[in-house]
CSV table of C-alpha atoms in Angstrom, one decimal:
chain,number,residue,atom,x,y,z
A,1,MET,CA,-19.4,29.2,-25.6
A,2,LYS,CA,-16.0,28.7,-24.0
A,3,PRO,CA,-16.8,30.8,-20.8
A,4,ILE,CA,-20.1,28.9,-20.4
A,5,LEU,CA,-18.2,25.5,-20.6
A,6,LEU,CA,-15.6,26.8,-18.1
A,7,PHE,CA,-18.4,27.9,-15.7
A,8,LEU,CA,-20.1,24.5,-16.0
A,9,LEU,CA,-16.8,22.7,-15.3
A,10,VAL,CA,-16.2,24.9,-12.2
A,11,VAL,CA,-19.8,24.1,-10.9
A,12,MET,CA,-19.2,20.3,-11.5
A,13,ILE,CA,-16.0,20.4,-9.6
A,14,ALA,CA,-17.6,22.3,-6.7
A,15,VAL,CA,-20.5,19.9,-6.5
A,16,SER,CA,-18.1,16.9,-6.6
A,17,CYS,CA,-15.9,18.4,-3.9
A,18,LYS,CA,-19.0,19.0,-1.8
A,19,LYS,CA,-20.1,15.4,-2.2
A,20,ASP,CA,-16.6,14.2,-1.3
A,21,LYS,CA,-16.6,16.3,1.9
A,22,ALA,CA,-20.0,15.0,2.9
A,23,LEU,CA,-18.9,11.4,2.3
A,24,GLU,CA,-15.8,11.9,4.4
A,25,HIS,CA,-17.9,13.4,7.1
A,26,GLU,CA,-20.1,10.4,7.2
A,27,ILE,CA,-17.1,8.0,7.2
A,28,ALA,CA,-15.5,9.9,10.1
A,29,LYS,CA,-18.6,9.3,12.3
A,30,LEU,CA,-17.8,5.6,12.4
A,31,LYS,CA,-15.0,6.1,14.9
A,32,SER,CA,-13.0,2.9,14.8
A,33,ASP,CA,-11.1,4.1,17.9
A,34,VAL,CA,-7.7,2.6,17.2
A,35,GLN,CA,-5.3,2.0,20.1
A,36,ILE,CA,-1.8,0.9,19.1
A,37,GLU,CA,-0.3,-1.6,21.5
A,38,ARG,CA,3.5,-0.9,21.8
A,39,PHE,CA,4.8,-4.5,22.2
A,40,ASP,CA,8.2,-3.2,21.0
A,41,ARG,CA,8.5,-1.1,24.1
A,42,LEU,CA,7.2,-3.8,26.5
A,43,PHE,CA,9.6,-6.3,25.1
A,44,ALA,CA,12.6,-3.9,25.3
A,45,GLN,CA,12.0,-3.4,29.0
A,46,VAL,CA,11.1,-7.1,29.9
A,47,THR,CA,12.7,-8.8,32.9
A,48,ALA,CA,12.7,-12.4,34.0
A,49,ASN,CA,9.9,-11.6,36.4
A,50,LYS,CA,7.8,-9.8,33.8
A,51,LEU,CA,8.3,-12.2,30.9
A,52,PRO,CA,5.6,-14.7,31.9
A,53,ASP,CA,3.0,-11.8,32.0
A,54,ILE,CA,4.0,-10.5,28.6
A,55,LYS,CA,3.9,-14.0,27.1
A,56,ARG,CA,0.4,-14.5,28.4
A,57,ALA,CA,-0.7,-11.2,26.9
A,58,TYR,CA,1.0,-11.8,23.6
A,59,PRO,CA,1.4,-15.5,23.1
A,60,PHE,CA,1.5,-15.2,19.3
A,61,MET,CA,4.7,-13.1,19.5
A,62,PHE,CA,6.7,-15.9,21.1
A,63,SER,CA,7.6,-19.1,19.3
A,64,GLU,CA,7.4,-22.1,21.6
A,65,LYS,CA,10.6,-23.6,20.1
A,66,TYR,CA,12.7,-21.0,22.0
A,67,PRO,CA,13.1,-21.1,25.8
A,68,ASP,CA,12.7,-18.0,28.0
A,69,SER,CA,16.5,-17.7,28.2
A,70,PHE,CA,16.5,-16.9,24.5
A,71,TRP,CA,14.1,-14.0,24.8
A,72,LEU,CA,15.8,-12.6,27.8
A,73,ALA,CA,19.2,-12.8,26.1
A,74,LYS,CA,17.7,-11.0,23.0
A,75,THR,CA,16.8,-8.0,25.1
A,76,LYS,CA,20.4,-7.7,26.3
A,77,ASP,CA,21.9,-8.0,22.8
A,78,THR,CA,23.9,-4.9,21.8
A,79,LEU,CA,22.3,-4.7,18.3
A,80,GLN,CA,18.9,-5.3,19.6
A,81,ILE,CA,19.3,-2.5,22.1
A,82,GLN,CA,20.4,-0.1,19.4
A,83,LEU,CA,17.4,-1.2,17.3
A,84,PHE,CA,15.0,-0.5,20.2
A,85,ASN,CA,16.6,2.9,20.8
A,86,GLU,CA,16.3,4.0,17.2
A,87,VAL,CA,12.7,2.9,17.0
A,88,ASP,CA,11.9,4.7,20.2
A,89,LYS,CA,13.5,7.9,18.7
A,90,VAL,CA,11.4,7.9,15.5
A,91,PHE,CA,8.2,6.7,17.2
A,92,ALA,CA,8.4,8.6,20.5
A,93,ASN,CA,4.9,9.7,19.5
A,94,ILE,CA,2.8,7.5,17.4
A,95,GLU,CA,-0.5,9.4,17.6
A,96,ASP,CA,-0.4,10.6,14.0
A,97,THR,CA,0.0,7.1,12.8
A,98,GLU,CA,-2.8,6.0,15.1
A,99,ILE,CA,-5.1,8.7,13.6
A,100,GLU,CA,-4.3,7.6,10.0
A,101,ILE,CA,-5.0,3.9,10.8
A,102,GLU,CA,-8.3,4.9,12.4
A,103,SER,CA,-9.3,6.8,9.3
A,104,LEU,CA,-8.3,3.8,7.1
A,105,PHE,CA,-10.4,1.5,9.3
A,106,ASN,CA,-13.4,3.9,9.2
A,107,HIS,CA,-13.2,3.8,5.4
A,108,ILE,CA,-13.0,0.0,5.3
A,109,LYS,CA,-15.9,-0.2,7.7
A,110,TYR,CA,-18.0,2.1,5.5
A,111,TYR,CA,-17.5,0.1,2.3
A,112,PHE,CA,-17.4,-3.3,4.1
A,113,PRO,CA,-19.8,-3.1,7.1
A,114,GLU,CA,-18.8,-6.6,8.2
A,115,PHE,CA,-15.2,-5.4,8.9
A,116,SER,CA,-14.2,-5.6,12.5
A,117,PRO,CA,-11.0,-3.6,13.4
A,118,PRO,CA,-8.2,-5.9,14.6
A,119,ARG,CA,-5.7,-5.2,17.4
A,120,ILE,CA,-2.8,-3.2,16.2
A,121,ILE,CA,0.5,-4.3,17.7
A,122,THR,CA,3.9,-2.8,17.0
A,123,THR,CA,7.2,-4.8,17.2
A,124,THR,CA,10.7,-5.1,15.6
A,125,ASN,CA,11.7,-7.9,13.3
A,126,ASP,CA,15.4,-7.3,12.6
A,127,VAL,CA,14.7,-5.0,9.7
A,128,ASP,CA,12.9,-7.7,7.7
A,129,HIS,CA,11.5,-5.1,5.4
A,130,ARG,CA,9.8,-7.6,3.1
A,131,ASN,CA,7.5,-8.7,6.0
A,132,ARG,CA,7.0,-5.4,7.7
A,133,ILE,CA,3.2,-5.8,8.1
A,134,ILE,CA,1.2,-8.9,8.9
A,135,VAL,CA,-2.6,-8.8,8.8
A,136,THR,CA,-5.0,-11.4,10.2
A,137,ASP,CA,-8.7,-11.1,10.9
A,138,THR,CA,-8.1,-10.2,14.6
A,139,ILE,CA,-4.5,-9.0,14.8
A,140,THR,CA,-2.2,-6.7,12.7
A,141,VAL,CA,1.5,-6.6,13.5
A,142,ILE,CA,3.6,-3.7,12.3
A,143,ALA,CA,7.4,-3.9,12.4
A,144,LEU,CA,8.4,-0.3,13.2
A,145,ASP,CA,12.1,-0.9,12.5
A,146,SER,CA,11.2,-1.0,8.8
A,147,TYR,CA,9.9,2.6,8.9
A,148,LEU,CA,12.8,4.6,10.3
A,149,GLY,CA,13.3,6.7,7.2
A,150,SER,CA,14.9,5.9,3.8
A,151,THR,CA,18.3,7.3,4.8
A,152,HIS,CA,18.6,5.5,8.1
A,153,GLU,CA,21.9,3.7,8.6
A,154,PHE,CA,20.2,0.4,9.2
A,155,TYR,CA,19.1,0.3,5.6
A,156,GLY,CA,22.6,0.7,4.1
A,157,GLY,CA,22.5,-2.7,2.4
A,158,ILE,CA,19.0,-2.3,0.9
A,159,ALA,CA,18.6,-1.1,-2.7
A,160,ASN,CA,17.6,2.5,-3.0
A,161,PHE,CA,14.3,1.7,-4.8
A,162,LEU,CA,13.3,-0.6,-1.9
A,163,LYS,CA,14.3,1.6,1.0
A,164,ALA,CA,12.6,4.7,-0.6
A,165,ASN,CA,9.4,3.9,1.2
A,166,LEU,CA,10.7,2.7,4.5
A,167,ASN,CA,9.4,5.7,6.3
A,168,LYS,CA,6.7,6.5,8.8
A,169,ALA,CA,4.3,8.1,6.3
A,170,GLN,CA,4.0,4.8,4.4
A,171,ILE,CA,2.7,2.7,7.3
A,172,VAL,CA,-1.0,3.3,6.6
A,173,VAL,CA,-0.4,3.0,2.8
A,174,ASP,CA,1.2,-0.4,3.3
A,175,LEU,CA,-1.5,-1.4,5.7
A,176,ALA,CA,-4.2,-0.4,3.2
A,177,ASN,CA,-2.4,-2.5,0.5
A,178,GLU,CA,-2.6,-5.6,2.7
A,179,TYR,CA,-6.3,-5.1,3.1
A,180,ALA,CA,-6.6,-4.5,-0.6
A,181,LYS,CA,-5.2,-7.9,-1.2
A,182,LYS,CA,-7.6,-9.5,1.3
A,183,TYR,CA,-10.7,-7.9,-0.5
A,184,THR,CA,-9.5,-8.3,-4.1
A,185,TYR,CA,-10.4,-11.4,-6.0
A,186,HIS,CA,-8.6,-12.1,-9.2
A,187,PRO,CA,-8.4,-15.4,-11.1
A,188,GLU,CA,-5.0,-16.8,-12.1
A,189,ARG,CA,-2.9,-14.0,-13.5
A,190,LYS,CA,-1.6,-15.3,-16.9
A,191,THR,CA,-1.1,-12.2,-19.0
A,192,LEU,CA,0.6,-8.9,-18.5
A,193,LEU,CA,-2.8,-7.3,-18.6
A,194,ASP,CA,-4.0,-9.6,-15.8
A,195,GLU,CA,-1.2,-8.4,-13.7
A,196,MET,CA,-1.8,-4.7,-14.6
A,197,ILE,CA,-5.5,-4.9,-13.7
A,198,TYR,CA,-4.9,-6.8,-10.5
A,199,PHE,CA,-2.5,-4.1,-9.2
A,200,GLY,CA,-4.7,-1.4,-10.6
A,201,LYS,CA,-7.5,-2.8,-8.3
A,202,LEU,CA,-5.1,-2.6,-5.3
A,203,LEU,CA,-4.2,1.0,-6.1
A,204,TYR,CA,-7.8,2.0,-6.7
A,205,PHE,CA,-8.7,0.5,-3.3
A,206,LYS,CA,-6.1,2.8,-1.8
A,207,ASP,CA,-7.6,5.8,-3.7
A,208,VAL,CA,-10.8,5.0,-1.8
A,209,MET,CA,-9.4,4.0,1.6
A,210,VAL,CA,-6.6,6.5,2.1
A,211,PRO,CA,-7.7,9.6,0.2
A,212,PHE,CA,-5.7,11.7,2.7
A,213,LYS,CA,-2.5,10.3,1.2
A,214,THR,CA,-1.1,11.7,-2.1
A,215,GLU,CA,-1.3,9.8,-5.3
A,216,ALA,CA,2.5,9.5,-5.2
A,217,GLU,CA,2.4,8.0,-1.7
A,218,ARG,CA,-0.4,5.5,-2.7
A,219,ILE,CA,1.8,4.0,-5.5
A,220,GLY,CA,5.1,4.5,-3.6
A,221,TYR,CA,6.6,7.0,-6.1
A,222,THR,CA,8.3,10.3,-5.5
A,223,GLU,CA,6.4,13.2,-7.0
A,224,ALA,CA,9.0,13.3,-9.8
A,225,GLN,CA,8.4,9.7,-10.6
A,226,LEU,CA,4.6,10.2,-10.7
A,227,ASN,CA,5.0,13.2,-12.9
A,228,TRP,CA,7.2,11.1,-15.3
A,229,ALA,CA,4.5,8.4,-15.5
A,230,ILE,CA,1.7,11.0,-16.1
A,231,THR,CA,3.7,12.9,-18.8
A,232,ASN,CA,4.6,9.7,-20.6
A,233,GLU,CA,1.3,7.8,-20.1
A,234,SER,CA,0.5,7.9,-23.8
A,235,TYR,CA,4.0,6.7,-24.8
A,236,ILE,CA,3.9,3.8,-22.3
A,237,TRP,CA,0.5,2.7,-23.6
A,238,ARG,CA,1.5,2.9,-27.2
A,239,PHE,CA,4.6,0.8,-26.4
A,240,LEU,CA,2.7,-1.9,-24.7
A,241,VAL,CA,0.0,-2.1,-27.4
A,242,SER,CA,2.4,-1.8,-30.5
A,243,ARG,CA,4.5,-4.6,-29.2
A,244,GLU,CA,1.5,-6.8,-28.4
A,245,LEU,CA,2.5,-7.2,-24.7
A,246,LEU,CA,-0.9,-6.8,-23.1
A,247,PHE,CA,-2.0,-10.3,-23.7
A,248,SER,CA,1.4,-11.9,-23.7
A,249,THR,CA,2.1,-14.7,-21.2
A,250,ASP,CA,5.9,-14.1,-21.3
A,251,SER,CA,7.1,-14.7,-17.7
A,252,LYS,CA,9.7,-12.0,-18.0
A,253,LEU,CA,7.1,-9.2,-18.4
A,254,PRO,CA,6.2,-8.8,-14.7
A,255,ARG,CA,9.9,-8.3,-13.9
A,256,ARG,CA,10.0,-5.6,-16.6
A,257,PHE,CA,6.8,-3.7,-15.7
A,258,ILE,CA,5.1,-4.9,-12.5
A,259,ASN,CA,7.6,-6.0,-9.8
A,260,PRO,CA,9.5,-3.5,-7.7
A,261,ALA,CA,12.6,-2.3,-9.6
A,262,PRO,CA,14.7,0.8,-9.9
A,263,PHE,CA,13.2,1.4,-13.4
A,264,SER,CA,10.9,-0.2,-16.0
A,265,LYS,CA,12.6,-2.1,-18.8
A,266,PHE,CA,11.6,-0.9,-22.2
A,267,TYR,CA,15.1,-1.8,-23.4
A,268,LEU,CA,15.3,1.7,-25.0
A,269,GLU,CA,18.3,3.9,-24.3
A,270,GLY,CA,17.3,7.2,-22.8
A,271,VAL,CA,14.0,5.9,-21.6
A,272,ASP,CA,14.7,3.1,-19.1
A,273,ALA,CA,17.1,5.1,-16.9
A,274,ASP,CA,14.6,8.0,-16.5
A,275,SER,CA,11.5,5.8,-15.9
A,276,PRO,CA,10.3,4.6,-12.5
A,277,GLY,CA,9.7,0.9,-11.9
A,278,ARG,CA,6.2,-0.7,-11.9
A,279,LEU,CA,4.8,1.3,-14.8
A,280,GLY,CA,2.5,-1.7,-15.6
A,281,GLN,CA,0.9,-1.1,-12.2
A,282,TYR,CA,0.5,2.6,-12.9
A,283,ILE,CA,-1.3,1.9,-16.3
A,284,GLY,CA,-3.4,-0.7,-14.7
A,285,TRP,CA,-4.4,1.9,-12.1
A,286,GLN,CA,-5.5,4.3,-14.8
A,287,ILE,CA,-7.5,1.5,-16.5
A,288,VAL,CA,-9.4,0.7,-13.3
A,289,ARG,CA,-10.0,4.3,-12.6
A,290,ALA,CA,-11.5,4.7,-16.2
A,291,TYR,CA,-13.7,1.7,-15.6
A,292,MET,CA,-15.1,3.1,-12.4
A,293,GLU,CA,-15.8,6.5,-14.1
A,294,GLN,CA,-17.5,4.8,-17.1
A,295,ASN,CA,-19.6,2.3,-15.2
A,296,ASP,CA,-22.1,2.3,-12.3
A,297,ALA,CA,-20.1,-0.3,-10.3
A,298,SER,CA,-19.6,-0.5,-6.6
A,299,LEU,CA,-16.1,-0.9,-5.1
A,300,LYS,CA,-17.1,-4.5,-4.1
A,301,ASP,CA,-18.2,-5.4,-7.6
A,302,MET,CA,-15.1,-4.0,-9.2
A,303,LEU,CA,-12.8,-5.9,-6.9
A,304,ILE,CA,-14.2,-9.2,-8.2
A,305,LYS,CA,-14.5,-8.4,-11.9
A,306,ASN,CA,-12.2,-10.2,-14.3
A,307,THR,CA,-9.7,-8.6,-16.5
A,308,GLU,CA,-11.8,-8.7,-19.7
A,309,ASP,CA,-14.8,-7.1,-18.0
A,310,ILE,CA,-12.7,-4.2,-16.6
A,311,PHE,CA,-10.6,-3.7,-19.7
A,312,ASN,CA,-13.4,-3.9,-22.3
A,313,ASN,CA,-15.7,-1.6,-20.4
A,314,SER,CA,-13.1,0.9,-19.3
A,315,LYS,CA,-12.9,2.8,-22.6
A,316,PHE,CA,-9.4,3.7,-21.4
A,317,LYS,CA,-7.6,6.4,-23.2
A,318,PRO,CA,-4.2,7.6,-21.9
A,319,ARG,CA,-3.5,11.2,-21.2
A,320,LYS,CA,-1.6,12.9,-24.0
């Protein structure tokens, strides 16, 4: 009996892989044709004569409250020049990022046919890593100085858990996350479970839109952190359930299990220090995945479902 079951499992996996490849082939045909506009380079080389032209081409990049003299002085600032040079080193060639963004846009277009790819414009923003990508309907701005690599000297004053993902490979993941927020509807988030399901939706969106990225990259973990979460999934779930935290409205819970942090806060010696942060997001991700496996729901439908619908119909069981 066991060899027969194993054979059937192999066949199922093979069929599933074949379907996935066929789907990816169809998506690739959409050809979003992304062309990244290097405003960062244009601005670094601007002169008094060229400034009016660049302002006409990119009016949204220049605040009207500053005169031309301000922008010209900025290009001559020593720190700004160093910033431009470092960005130019890391992003001498941006073609790989362009290809990844094109794949992301192809996927969004497949699931949301009304989607129209925006202009992609790169800039620098004085390492304001909390606002490294801005997305509108027609324009997306990416601050490349927030993706120079986690060990870069510019990030010396940033906490390790925050700078861990300030690298080139995360650009398309962060961009996918911004689009996930645009397409995800969730009512007011009152309970810990509300927060978990909301972030689970964002992570599932990335499963679908950037399948070429690893699971660790999609959630922003190292492989070791992801393995810790997988290994301890059952323990995490039991902890949340046994302490009746899922439906709690305690405002401290997001800081313990949802928000970016060096570790999750179980307040247990020997557990906290080893754990990655945002484990509530991780469990929410697994709940949403379970819901999609158990139900004949489209991505669009799932993204607008409320917490109760997803949780009650997920039949979620943690890995042991």
